[in-house]
Coordinates of C-alpha atoms and ligand atoms in Angstrom, one line a residue:
M1 CA -0.1 -0.1 0.0
K2 CA 1.4 3.1 -1.0
N3 CA 0.3 6.9 -0.1
A4 CA -0.6 8.8 -3.1
P5 CA 0.7 12.0 -3.7
L6 CA -1.4 15.3 -3.8
F7 CA -0.2 18.4 -5.7
F8 CA -1.8 22.2 -5.4
S9 CA -2.8 23.8 -8.7
H10 CA 0.2 26.1 -8.4
T11 CA 2.7 22.8 -8.4
L12 CA 0.3 21.4 -11.1
R13 CA 0.8 24.6 -13.2
Q14 CA 4.7 23.9 -12.9
I15 CA 4.4 20.7 -14.2
E16 CA 2.5 21.3 -17.2
T17 CA 4.7 24.6 -17.9
A18 CA 7.5 21.7 -18.2
A19 CA 6.0 19.4 -20.2
A20 CA 4.8 21.5 -23.2
S21 CA 0.8 22.5 -22.6
L22 CA -0.5 22.1 -26.1
S23 CA 0.7 18.5 -26.9
L24 CA -0.6 17.9 -23.4
M25 CA -4.2 19.1 -24.1
Q26 CA -3.6 16.6 -27.1
R27 CA -2.6 13.9 -25.0
A28 CA -5.8 14.8 -22.4
G29 CA -8.3 14.6 -25.0
K30 CA -6.7 11.3 -26.8
T31 CA -6.4 9.6 -23.4
S32 CA -10.1 10.6 -22.3
T33 CA -11.3 9.5 -25.4
Q34 CA -9.8 6.2 -25.2
W35 CA -11.1 5.7 -21.8
V36 CA -14.6 6.7 -22.5
L37 CA -14.9 4.1 -25.5
K38 CA -13.2 1.5 -23.6
H39 CA -15.7 1.9 -20.4
Y40 CA -19.1 3.0 -22.2
P41 CA -18.5 1.6 -25.9
N42 CA -22.5 1.4 -26.3
A43 CA -22.8 5.1 -25.4
Q44 CA -24.0 6.9 -28.7
N45 CA -25.1 10.0 -28.2
I46 CA -22.4 12.0 -25.9
Y47 CA -23.0 15.4 -24.6
V48 CA -19.7 17.5 -24.1
L49 CA -19.9 20.6 -22.2
A50 CA -16.9 22.8 -22.4
G51 CA -15.8 26.3 -20.6
S52 CA -13.6 28.8 -22.0
G53 CA -10.3 27.5 -20.6
N54 CA -8.2 24.9 -21.0
N55 CA -10.6 22.4 -19.3
G56 CA -13.0 23.4 -22.1
G57 CA -10.1 22.9 -24.6
D58 CA -9.4 19.4 -23.0
A59 CA -13.6 18.9 -23.8
L60 CA -13.4 20.1 -27.5
L61 CA -10.4 17.8 -28.2
T62 CA -12.3 14.8 -26.6
A63 CA -15.5 15.7 -28.6
K64 CA -13.3 15.8 -31.7
Q65 CA -12.0 12.1 -31.2
L66 CA -15.3 10.9 -30.2
R67 CA -16.9 12.5 -33.2
H68 CA -14.0 10.4 -35.3
A69 CA -15.1 7.4 -33.5
G70 CA -18.0 7.6 -34.8
K71 CA -20.2 8.9 -32.1
N72 CA -23.2 11.6 -32.3
V73 CA -21.4 14.7 -30.1
F74 CA -23.6 17.5 -29.1
L75 CA -21.1 20.5 -27.8
R76 CA -22.3 23.3 -25.4
L77 CA -19.7 25.9 -25.1
S78 CA -20.7 28.1 -22.3
A79 CA -18.4 31.1 -22.9
P80 CA -16.0 32.3 -25.7
V81 CA -13.0 30.5 -25.8
T82 CA -10.0 32.9 -24.1
Q83 CA -7.1 30.4 -24.0
P84 CA -4.5 29.9 -27.1
D85 CA -4.3 26.0 -26.5
A86 CA -8.2 26.1 -26.1
Q87 CA -8.7 28.4 -29.3
Q88 CA -6.8 25.9 -31.0
A89 CA -9.0 23.0 -29.9
L90 CA -11.9 24.7 -31.2
S91 CA -10.6 25.3 -34.3
E92 CA -10.0 21.6 -34.6
W93 CA -13.6 21.0 -33.4
L94 CA -14.9 23.2 -36.0
A95 CA -12.5 21.7 -38.8
C96 CA -13.5 18.7 -38.2
G97 CA -17.3 19.6 -38.8
G98 CA -18.2 19.7 -35.4
Q99 CA -21.0 22.5 -34.4
I100 CA -21.7 24.4 -31.3
Q101 CA -24.7 24.8 -29.6
N102 CA -25.6 26.9 -26.5
H103 CA -28.2 24.8 -24.9
T104 CA -28.1 21.4 -23.0
T105 CA -28.9 18.3 -25.0
L106 CA -32.4 16.8 -23.8
H107 CA -31.0 13.4 -24.0
A108 CA -27.7 11.6 -24.0
D109 CA -26.2 8.1 -23.2
L110 CA -23.4 9.9 -21.3
A111 CA -22.2 13.6 -20.6
I112 CA -18.8 15.1 -20.4
D113 CA -18.0 17.8 -18.2
G114 CA -15.0 20.2 -19.5
L115 CA -16.8 23.5 -18.0
Y116 CA -13.9 24.4 -15.2
G117 CA -10.7 22.7 -14.0
I118 CA -8.3 23.7 -11.9
G119 CA -8.4 27.4 -13.1
L120 CA -11.5 27.5 -11.3
N121 CA -11.0 30.3 -8.6
R122 CA -14.2 31.8 -7.4
V123 CA -18.0 31.0 -6.7
L124 CA -19.5 29.7 -9.5
S125 CA -22.2 32.4 -11.5
A126 CA -25.9 31.8 -11.7
T127 CA -25.5 31.0 -15.3
D128 CA -22.9 28.3 -14.9
S129 CA -24.8 26.9 -11.7
Q130 CA -27.8 26.8 -14.0
I131 CA -25.7 25.2 -16.8
I132 CA -24.3 22.5 -14.1
Q133 CA -28.0 21.7 -12.9
E134 CA -29.0 20.9 -16.4
L135 CA -26.5 18.8 -17.3
Q136 CA -27.0 17.1 -13.7
A137 CA -30.6 16.4 -14.8
L138 CA -29.8 14.6 -17.7
A139 CA -30.5 11.1 -15.6
C140 CA -27.2 9.6 -17.6
P141 CA -23.3 9.1 -16.0
I142 CA -21.2 12.3 -16.2
I143 CA -17.1 11.9 -16.9
A144 CA -15.6 15.2 -15.4
L145 CA -12.3 16.2 -17.2
D146 CA -9.7 16.7 -14.6
I147 CA -12.0 17.6 -11.6
P148 CA -15.8 18.3 -11.4
S149 CA -16.3 21.7 -12.5
G150 CA -17.0 23.7 -9.6
L151 CA -15.0 22.0 -7.1
M152 CA -11.8 24.1 -5.9
A153 CA -8.8 21.8 -6.5
D154 CA -6.9 23.1 -3.6
N155 CA -9.5 22.5 -0.9
G156 CA -12.6 20.7 -1.8
A157 CA -14.8 23.7 -1.6
G158 CA -17.9 24.5 -4.1
N159 CA -21.0 23.2 -5.6
A160 CA -19.9 21.1 -8.1
V161 CA -21.1 18.5 -10.8
Q162 CA -21.8 15.5 -9.3
A163 CA -19.5 13.1 -11.2
T164 CA -19.9 9.1 -11.8
H165 CA -16.3 9.3 -12.8
T166 CA -13.6 11.8 -12.6
L167 CA -10.4 11.5 -15.0
S168 CA -7.7 13.3 -13.2
F169 CA -5.0 14.5 -15.2
I170 CA -1.2 14.8 -14.2
A171 CA -1.6 14.2 -10.5
H172 CA -4.3 13.8 -8.1
K173 CA -5.6 16.8 -6.3
P174 CA -6.0 17.5 -2.6
G175 CA -9.7 18.8 -3.3
Q176 CA -10.8 15.6 -4.8
F177 CA -10.4 13.9 -1.5
T178 CA -11.5 16.0 1.2
G179 CA -14.9 18.2 1.9
Q180 CA -17.1 18.2 -1.1
G181 CA -14.6 16.5 -3.5
C182 CA -15.6 13.2 -1.5
N183 CA -19.2 13.5 -2.8
A184 CA -18.7 15.4 -6.3
C185 CA -15.7 13.1 -7.9
G186 CA -17.5 9.4 -8.3
D187 CA -14.6 6.9 -9.1
I188 CA -11.6 8.7 -9.3
H189 CA -9.0 7.6 -12.1
L190 CA -5.5 9.0 -12.6
L191 CA -4.4 9.8 -16.4
N192 CA -0.8 11.1 -15.8
L193 CA -0.5 11.7 -19.9
Q194 CA 2.9 10.2 -19.9
I195 CA 4.4 12.7 -18.2
S196 CA 8.1 11.5 -17.3
Q197 CA 8.4 11.3 -13.2
S198 CA 11.3 13.8 -13.4
F199 CA 9.0 16.7 -14.1
Y200 CA 7.3 16.0 -10.7
P201 CA 8.6 17.8 -7.8
E202 CA 8.2 17.0 -4.1
P203 CA 4.6 16.4 -3.3
D204 CA 3.0 18.9 -1.7
G205 CA 0.7 16.6 0.3
Y206 CA -0.2 12.6 0.5
L207 CA -3.5 10.6 0.2
Q208 CA -2.8 8.6 3.3
T209 CA -3.1 4.4 3.5
I210 CA -1.1 2.6 6.5
A211 CA 2.5 2.3 5.9
P212 CA 3.9 -0.7 7.4
S213 CA 6.9 1.1 8.0
A214 CA 5.0 3.7 10.6
I215 CA 3.5 0.5 12.1
A216 CA 6.2 -1.9 12.1
N217 CA 7.3 -1.5 15.8
L218 CA 3.7 -2.4 17.0
L219 CA 4.9 -5.9 16.4
R220 CA 5.2 -7.9 19.8
K221 CA 8.4 -9.2 21.1
A222 CA 8.1 -12.5 22.4
D223 CA 9.4 -11.4 26.0
S224 CA 6.6 -8.6 26.5
H225 CA 4.4 -8.0 28.8
K226 CA 1.1 -5.5 29.6
G227 CA 3.5 -3.0 31.1
S228 CA 5.3 -2.9 27.7
Y229 CA 2.5 -1.3 25.9
G230 CA 1.2 1.4 28.0
T231 CA -1.4 2.4 30.3
V232 CA -4.1 4.7 28.6
G233 CA -6.1 6.9 31.1
I234 CA -9.4 8.5 29.5
I235 CA -11.3 11.3 31.4
G236 CA -14.9 12.1 30.8
G237 CA -18.2 10.1 31.7
A238 CA -20.6 12.9 32.9
T239 CA -24.1 12.1 33.6
A240 CA -25.7 10.7 30.7
M241 CA -22.5 10.6 28.9
V242 CA -20.7 7.7 30.3
G243 CA -21.0 5.2 27.2
A244 CA -18.9 7.7 25.4
T245 CA -16.0 7.0 27.7
L246 CA -16.8 3.3 28.1
L247 CA -16.5 3.2 24.2
A248 CA -13.3 5.3 24.0
G249 CA -11.8 2.7 26.3
R250 CA -12.9 -0.3 24.8
A251 CA -11.2 1.4 22.0
A252 CA -8.1 1.4 23.3
L253 CA -8.1 -2.0 24.8
K254 CA -8.9 -3.9 21.6
L255 CA -6.5 -1.7 19.6
G256 CA -3.7 -2.8 22.0
A257 CA -3.0 -0.6 24.9
G258 CA -1.5 -2.5 27.8
R259 CA -4.1 -1.3 30.6
V260 CA -7.3 1.4 30.3
V261 CA -7.8 3.0 33.2
L262 CA -11.2 5.2 33.0
G263 CA -11.9 8.5 34.7
L264 CA -15.5 9.0 35.3
L265 CA -17.4 12.1 36.6
D266 CA -20.6 10.2 37.1
K267 CA -20.3 7.5 39.9
I268 CA -23.0 5.4 38.3
L269 CA -20.9 2.6 37.3
S270 CA -17.7 0.9 39.1
V271 CA -17.3 -1.9 36.6
D272 CA -18.0 -2.3 32.8
P273 CA -19.7 -5.7 33.0
T274 CA -19.2 -6.5 29.1
Q275 CA -15.9 -5.0 29.4
P276 CA -14.4 -5.7 32.6
E277 CA -10.7 -5.4 31.6
L278 CA -11.4 -1.8 32.0
M279 CA -10.3 0.0 35.3
L280 CA -13.1 2.4 36.5
H281 CA -12.3 5.2 38.9
P282 CA -13.8 8.5 39.5
A283 CA -12.5 11.2 37.3
A284 CA -9.9 13.0 39.8
A285 CA -8.5 9.8 40.8
A286 CA -7.9 8.3 37.1
L287 CA -6.0 11.7 36.4
Q288 CA -3.4 10.7 39.4
H289 CA -3.0 7.3 38.5
P290 CA 0.5 6.2 38.6
A291 CA 0.8 4.0 35.9
L292 CA -0.5 6.4 33.2
T293 CA 1.7 6.7 30.2
M294 CA -1.0 8.4 27.9
L295 CA -3.8 10.7 28.6
V296 CA -7.4 11.3 26.9
I297 CA -9.5 13.7 27.6
G298 CA -13.2 14.5 26.1
P299 CA -15.2 12.0 25.3
G300 CA -18.4 12.5 27.4
L301 CA -16.8 15.1 29.6
G302 CA -19.4 17.7 29.4
T303 CA -18.9 21.2 30.2
S304 CA -19.3 21.7 34.1
Q305 CA -16.7 23.5 36.4
E306 CA -15.3 20.1 37.3
A307 CA -14.9 19.2 33.8
M308 CA -13.1 22.6 33.5
A309 CA -10.4 21.7 36.1
L310 CA -9.7 18.6 34.9
V311 CA -8.6 19.8 31.3
Q312 CA -6.5 22.2 33.4
Q313 CA -4.9 19.4 35.2
S314 CA -4.7 17.4 32.3
I315 CA -2.7 20.0 30.4
A316 CA -0.7 20.7 32.9
S317 CA 0.2 16.9 33.0
P318 CA 3.7 15.8 31.7
L319 CA 2.0 12.8 29.5
P320 CA 1.2 12.7 26.0
L321 CA -2.2 14.1 26.1
L322 CA -5.3 13.6 23.2
L323 CA -8.2 16.3 23.7
D324 CA -11.3 15.4 22.0
A325 CA -15.0 16.7 22.3
D326 CA -16.1 19.2 25.4
A327 CA -12.4 18.8 26.2
L328 CA -11.8 21.0 22.8
N329 CA -14.8 23.1 23.4
L330 CA -13.4 24.1 26.9
L331 CA -10.0 24.8 25.4
A332 CA -11.7 27.1 23.1
S333 CA -13.6 28.9 25.4
T334 CA -10.6 30.3 27.6
S335 CA -7.9 31.8 26.6
Q336 CA -5.3 30.9 29.7
L337 CA -6.0 27.2 28.5
A338 CA -5.1 28.2 24.8
V339 CA -1.5 29.8 26.2
A340 CA -0.9 26.6 28.8
I341 CA -1.2 24.2 26.0
T342 CA 1.6 25.8 23.9
Q343 CA 3.8 25.7 27.0
R344 CA 3.3 21.6 27.5
S345 CA 6.5 19.6 27.4
A346 CA 4.8 16.4 26.0
A347 CA 3.1 16.1 22.9
T348 CA -0.7 17.4 22.5
I349 CA -3.5 15.5 20.1
L350 CA -6.3 17.7 19.0
T351 CA -9.0 16.0 17.2
P352 CA -11.9 18.4 16.6
H353 CA -14.6 17.8 14.1
P354 CA -15.4 20.9 11.8
A355 CA -17.7 22.5 14.4
E356 CA -15.0 22.4 17.0
A357 CA -12.2 23.4 14.7
A358 CA -14.3 26.5 14.0
R359 CA -14.5 27.1 18.0
L360 CA -10.8 26.4 18.1
L361 CA -9.8 29.4 15.7
Q362 CA -12.7 31.7 16.5
T363 CA -14.3 31.3 13.2
S364 CA -17.3 29.9 11.3
T365 CA -17.8 26.0 10.5
A366 CA -18.4 27.1 6.8
A367 CA -14.9 29.0 6.9
V368 CA -13.2 25.7 8.2
Q369 CA -15.0 23.4 5.5
A370 CA -14.0 26.0 2.9
N371 CA -10.6 25.5 3.5
R372 CA -9.9 22.1 5.9
I373 CA -6.3 21.7 5.0
A374 CA -4.9 25.4 6.0
A375 CA -7.6 25.3 8.8
A376 CA -6.2 22.0 10.2
K377 CA -2.5 23.5 10.3
T378 CA -3.4 26.9 11.6
I379 CA -4.9 24.7 14.6
A380 CA -1.6 22.8 14.9
E381 CA 0.5 25.8 15.0
R382 CA -1.7 27.9 16.9
Y383 CA -1.9 25.5 19.6
H384 CA 1.5 23.4 19.2
A385 CA -0.3 20.4 18.5
T386 CA -0.6 17.4 16.0
V387 CA -4.1 17.6 14.5
L388 CA -6.8 15.5 13.0
L389 CA -9.5 17.6 11.4
K390 CA -12.4 15.1 10.9
G391 CA -15.0 14.7 8.3
A392 CA -14.9 13.7 4.6
G393 CA -11.5 13.5 4.1
S394 CA -10.0 13.8 7.2
I395 CA -6.9 15.8 7.6
C396 CA -3.7 14.9 9.5
T397 CA -1.2 17.5 10.2
D398 CA 1.7 18.7 12.7
G399 CA 1.4 21.8 11.4
Q400 CA 4.2 21.2 8.7
S401 CA 3.6 18.4 6.8
W402 CA -0.3 17.3 5.9
S403 CA -1.9 14.2 4.6
I404 CA -5.7 13.4 3.6
N405 CA -6.9 10.2 5.1
G406 CA -7.5 7.8 2.3
S407 CA -10.2 5.3 4.1
G408 CA -13.4 5.7 5.4
N409 CA -17.2 6.4 4.4
A410 CA -20.4 7.7 5.7
A411 CA -21.1 4.5 7.5
L412 CA -18.8 6.5 10.0
A413 CA -21.4 9.2 10.5
S414 CA -22.9 7.6 13.5
A415 CA -22.8 8.1 17.5
G416 CA -19.7 7.2 19.3
Q417 CA -17.4 7.0 16.0
G418 CA -15.4 9.8 17.3
D419 CA -15.0 8.4 21.0
V420 CA -13.9 5.3 19.3
L421 CA -11.4 7.1 17.0
S422 CA -9.9 8.9 20.0
G423 CA -9.3 5.5 21.9
I424 CA -7.7 3.9 19.0
I425 CA -4.9 6.8 18.4
A426 CA -4.6 6.7 22.3
A427 CA -3.5 2.9 22.0
L428 CA -1.2 3.1 19.2
I429 CA 0.9 6.2 21.2
A430 CA 0.5 4.1 24.2
Q431 CA 2.1 1.5 22.3
G432 CA 5.0 3.6 20.9
L433 CA 3.7 5.3 17.8
A434 CA 4.9 8.9 17.4
P435 CA 1.7 11.3 17.5
L436 CA 1.7 12.1 13.6
A437 CA 2.1 8.4 12.9
A438 CA -0.4 7.5 15.4
V439 CA -2.8 10.2 14.0
R440 CA -2.9 9.0 10.6
S441 CA -2.6 5.2 11.1
G442 CA -5.5 5.5 13.6
C443 CA -7.6 7.4 11.5
W444 CA -6.9 5.4 8.5
L445 CA -7.8 1.9 10.6
H446 CA -11.2 3.6 11.4
G447 CA -12.0 4.5 7.9
R448 CA -10.6 0.9 6.9
A449 CA -13.1 -0.8 9.8
A450 CA -16.0 1.0 8.2
E451 CA -14.9 0.0 4.4
D452 CA -14.7 -3.8 5.8
W453 CA -18.0 -4.0 7.6
C454 CA -20.2 -2.4 4.5
R455 CA -18.4 -5.0 1.9
E456 CA -19.8 -7.7 4.6
N457 CA -23.1 -6.1 4.8
L458 CA -23.4 -5.0 1.6
G459 CA -24.3 -1.4 2.3
G460 CA -23.6 1.7 4.7
I461 CA -26.4 1.7 7.1
G462 CA -26.4 0.8 10.7
L463 CA -22.6 0.5 11.7
S464 CA -22.3 1.2 15.5
A465 CA -19.2 2.4 17.3
S466 CA -19.0 -0.7 18.9
E467 CA -18.6 -2.8 15.9
T468 CA -16.0 -0.3 14.6
I469 CA -13.6 -1.3 17.3
I470 CA -13.7 -5.0 16.3
Y471 CA -13.1 -4.2 12.7
A472 CA -10.4 -2.0 13.4
R473 CA -8.5 -4.2 15.4
A474 CA -9.1 -6.8 12.6
A475 CA -7.4 -4.1 10.4
L476 CA -4.5 -3.4 12.6
N477 CA -3.8 -7.2 12.6
H478 CA -4.1 -7.5 8.8
A479 CA -1.9 -4.5 8.4
L480 CA 0.7 -5.8 11.0
A481 CA 0.7 -9.6 9.0
T482 CA 2.3 -7.4 5.9
C483 CA 5.0 -5.9 8.1
E484 CA 6.4 -9.7 9.0
Ligands
NPW1 N1 -1.9 24.2 -18.7 C1 -1.8 23.0 -19.2 O1 -0.7 22.4 -20.0 C2 -2.7 21.8 -19.3 C3 -3.8 22.4 -18.8 N2 -4.9 21.2 -19.0 C4 -6.3 21.5 -18.5 O2 -6.6 22.9 -18.3 C5 -7.5 22.9 -17.1 C6 -6.8 24.4 -16.5 O3 -7.2 25.4 -17.5 P1 -7.1 26.9 -17.3 O4 -6.1 27.4 -16.6 O5 -7.5 27.4 -18.1 O6 -8.5 27.1 -16.1 P2 -10.3 26.5 -16.3 O7 -10.5 25.8 -15.4 O8 -10.3 26.2 -17.7 O9 -11.2 27.8 -16.2 C7 -10.8 28.7 -17.1 C8 -10.9 30.2 -16.6 O10 -12.2 30.7 -16.1 C9 -11.9 31.8 -15.2 N3 -12.8 31.4 -14.1 C10 -12.2 30.8 -12.8 N4 -13.1 30.4 -12.2 C11 -14.2 31.1 -12.8 C12 -15.9 31.3 -12.5 N5 -16.4 31.0 -11.1 N6 -16.6 31.6 -13.2 C13 -16.4 32.4 -14.4 N7 -14.9 32.4 -14.6 C14 -13.5 31.6 -13.8 C15 -10.4 31.9 -14.8 O11 -9.7 33.3 -15.5 P3 -9.8 34.5 -15.0 O12 -11.4 35.1 -15.2 O13 -9.8 34.4 -13.3 O14 -8.9 35.0 -15.8 C16 -9.7 30.3 -15.2 O15 -8.4 31.0 -15.8 C17 -6.7 21.7 -16.4 O16 -7.9 21.8 -15.3 C18 -6.9 20.6 -17.4 O17 -7.9 20.3 -17.6 C19 -4.8 19.9 -19.8 O18 -4.9 20.2 -20.9 C20 -3.4 19.8 -19.8 C21 -2.4 20.8 -20.1
K2 K1 -14.5 19.6 -15.5

C-alpha cells in the first residue's frame, strides 16, 4: 500500500509548463476518449460541456476524437474561448465539421464535463450553476475532465458537478479527496498523460494509507508484558455520557493498550460488565493514577466546572495528551488554556470535527470547510499540536506536513465514532507510535474498519461504534501481518 502524492494547482501549473502544454492537451483529449470508448462502448449520443479555458480545450479535443470514433457528439460551449491552446482545440473541432450549441441536449447516453478545471478561482455564476443543473438533470453517467466543475482543486470547496467518474490529469488534487470532493468526484482515475517522473517535484501532501514502516514497531516481542504497551487514561463520563468514555476505553483496549483506566465524573458505574478489563475510577483519581503513560480527555466530559478543572490538570500533565469533544470546547473557551497548551513539554493531539475546529479558530464551520487543510494546519500551529480534522477526507497534520486520510465512508456518520477514534489513536501512542504516525494510522484503521464492515453487510447503514472497534482491530492485525 502506497500513499498517493497530492499536488496543489500552483505545483501542477509548474509541471504543465515544464512539459509543453498543447501536446498535453492533445494527450488529455486522446486518453480521455480512449477511456470513454473502453468503459462506455455503447454510449452513442454524447453531450460535451466545454468552458472558456483549457479544461474546455480538453473537452473540445475529446469531442473531436469521439466524433472521429463515430459518436453523435453534442457540444455546448458556455462562453467564448479565451486560452490559446483551447482556441486551437476549438479550431480543430470546427475544422472536423463539429458544431456548437448554446443549450443542453435533452437526451444523452453519456455526458462529459469540461466547464472548469483547476483554474476555478471563485464561486460559480448563476448562469454556470444553471448549466450544471441542466447537466445533472440528464440522468446519464457524467465523466468529469480533471476535476468536477465547481470544485476547488486545492481544498474541496464548492457546489460542484456530481460526477460518476473523474479523469484526473497529471496528478491527483487534494480537493478531490476532502470536503465536497468526496461527494463530487465519483470514481477517480489517474491519467498521467505520459509525463516523465522527472517533471514532478516533491508532493505538497499525500493521500494516506497505512504504511507498514509506520506501524512496524507495534509488532510484539516474545518477552513483552502488559507494561510494555502502556496505560491509557481516559477522562470523561459525565451523567448521561458515560457510554462515550466506555467506547473510547474499549477501543483503546482492543487496539492494543496494555491497560486502560477510565476516569468517570458520574459515579454510576464501578465496573463495565461487558468489558471488565477496564479499570473504572472517579475522574480526579484516575488522573492521578501512577501507571498512566497516555492521557485522553473529552469523551463524554461535558462542560461543567469540574470538567474545566480536569482539563486544566490534564494540560498541566507531563504525559502525551489527546483532547477531544468537550475538552476542545473548553479549550476554545478560555485563553489561559490556549496559552498553557502551547507550553506543554509532552505531545498534544487535538481531534476536532469541523464545528469544534471552528471554535478553536474563532471562525465559522463554513470557513473551516472552505479550506480544511489550511484550517487544520493553523490549529496545529496555534496550539503546538498534532491535529486530526475529522469529516469526509480527514486531515492529519503537525502544522508542517499534511495528509488526507484515504479510507472510510459515510457509515461512520453515527454516534460514538469520534470516541472510538480517540481510543484507537491513544492505544497506538501508548504502544510507541509517534503522535503524527498514530493519528494517521489510527484514522486510516477507523476508516478501513467501516469499509470492511460495509463490504460484509452490503451497504453502509447501521454500523455502530462498538462494531467499528472489532473491525479496526482486525484491520490493524491484518496490516501488521504484512510487516512480518
Ligand atoms: N495548462 C496545461 O498545460 C494543461 C491544462 N490542462 C487542462 O486545463 C485546465 C486548467 O485550465 P485553465 O487554467 O485555463 O482554467 P479552467 O479551469 O479551464 O478555467 C478557465 C478560466 O475561467 C476563469 N474562472 C475561474 N473561475 C471562474 C468562475 N467561477 N466563473 C467564471 N470564470 C471563472 C479563470 O480565468 P480568470 O477569469 O480568473 O482570468 C480560469 O482561468 C486543467 O484543469 C486541465 O483540464 C490539460 O489540458 C493538460 C495541459
Ligand atoms: K471539469
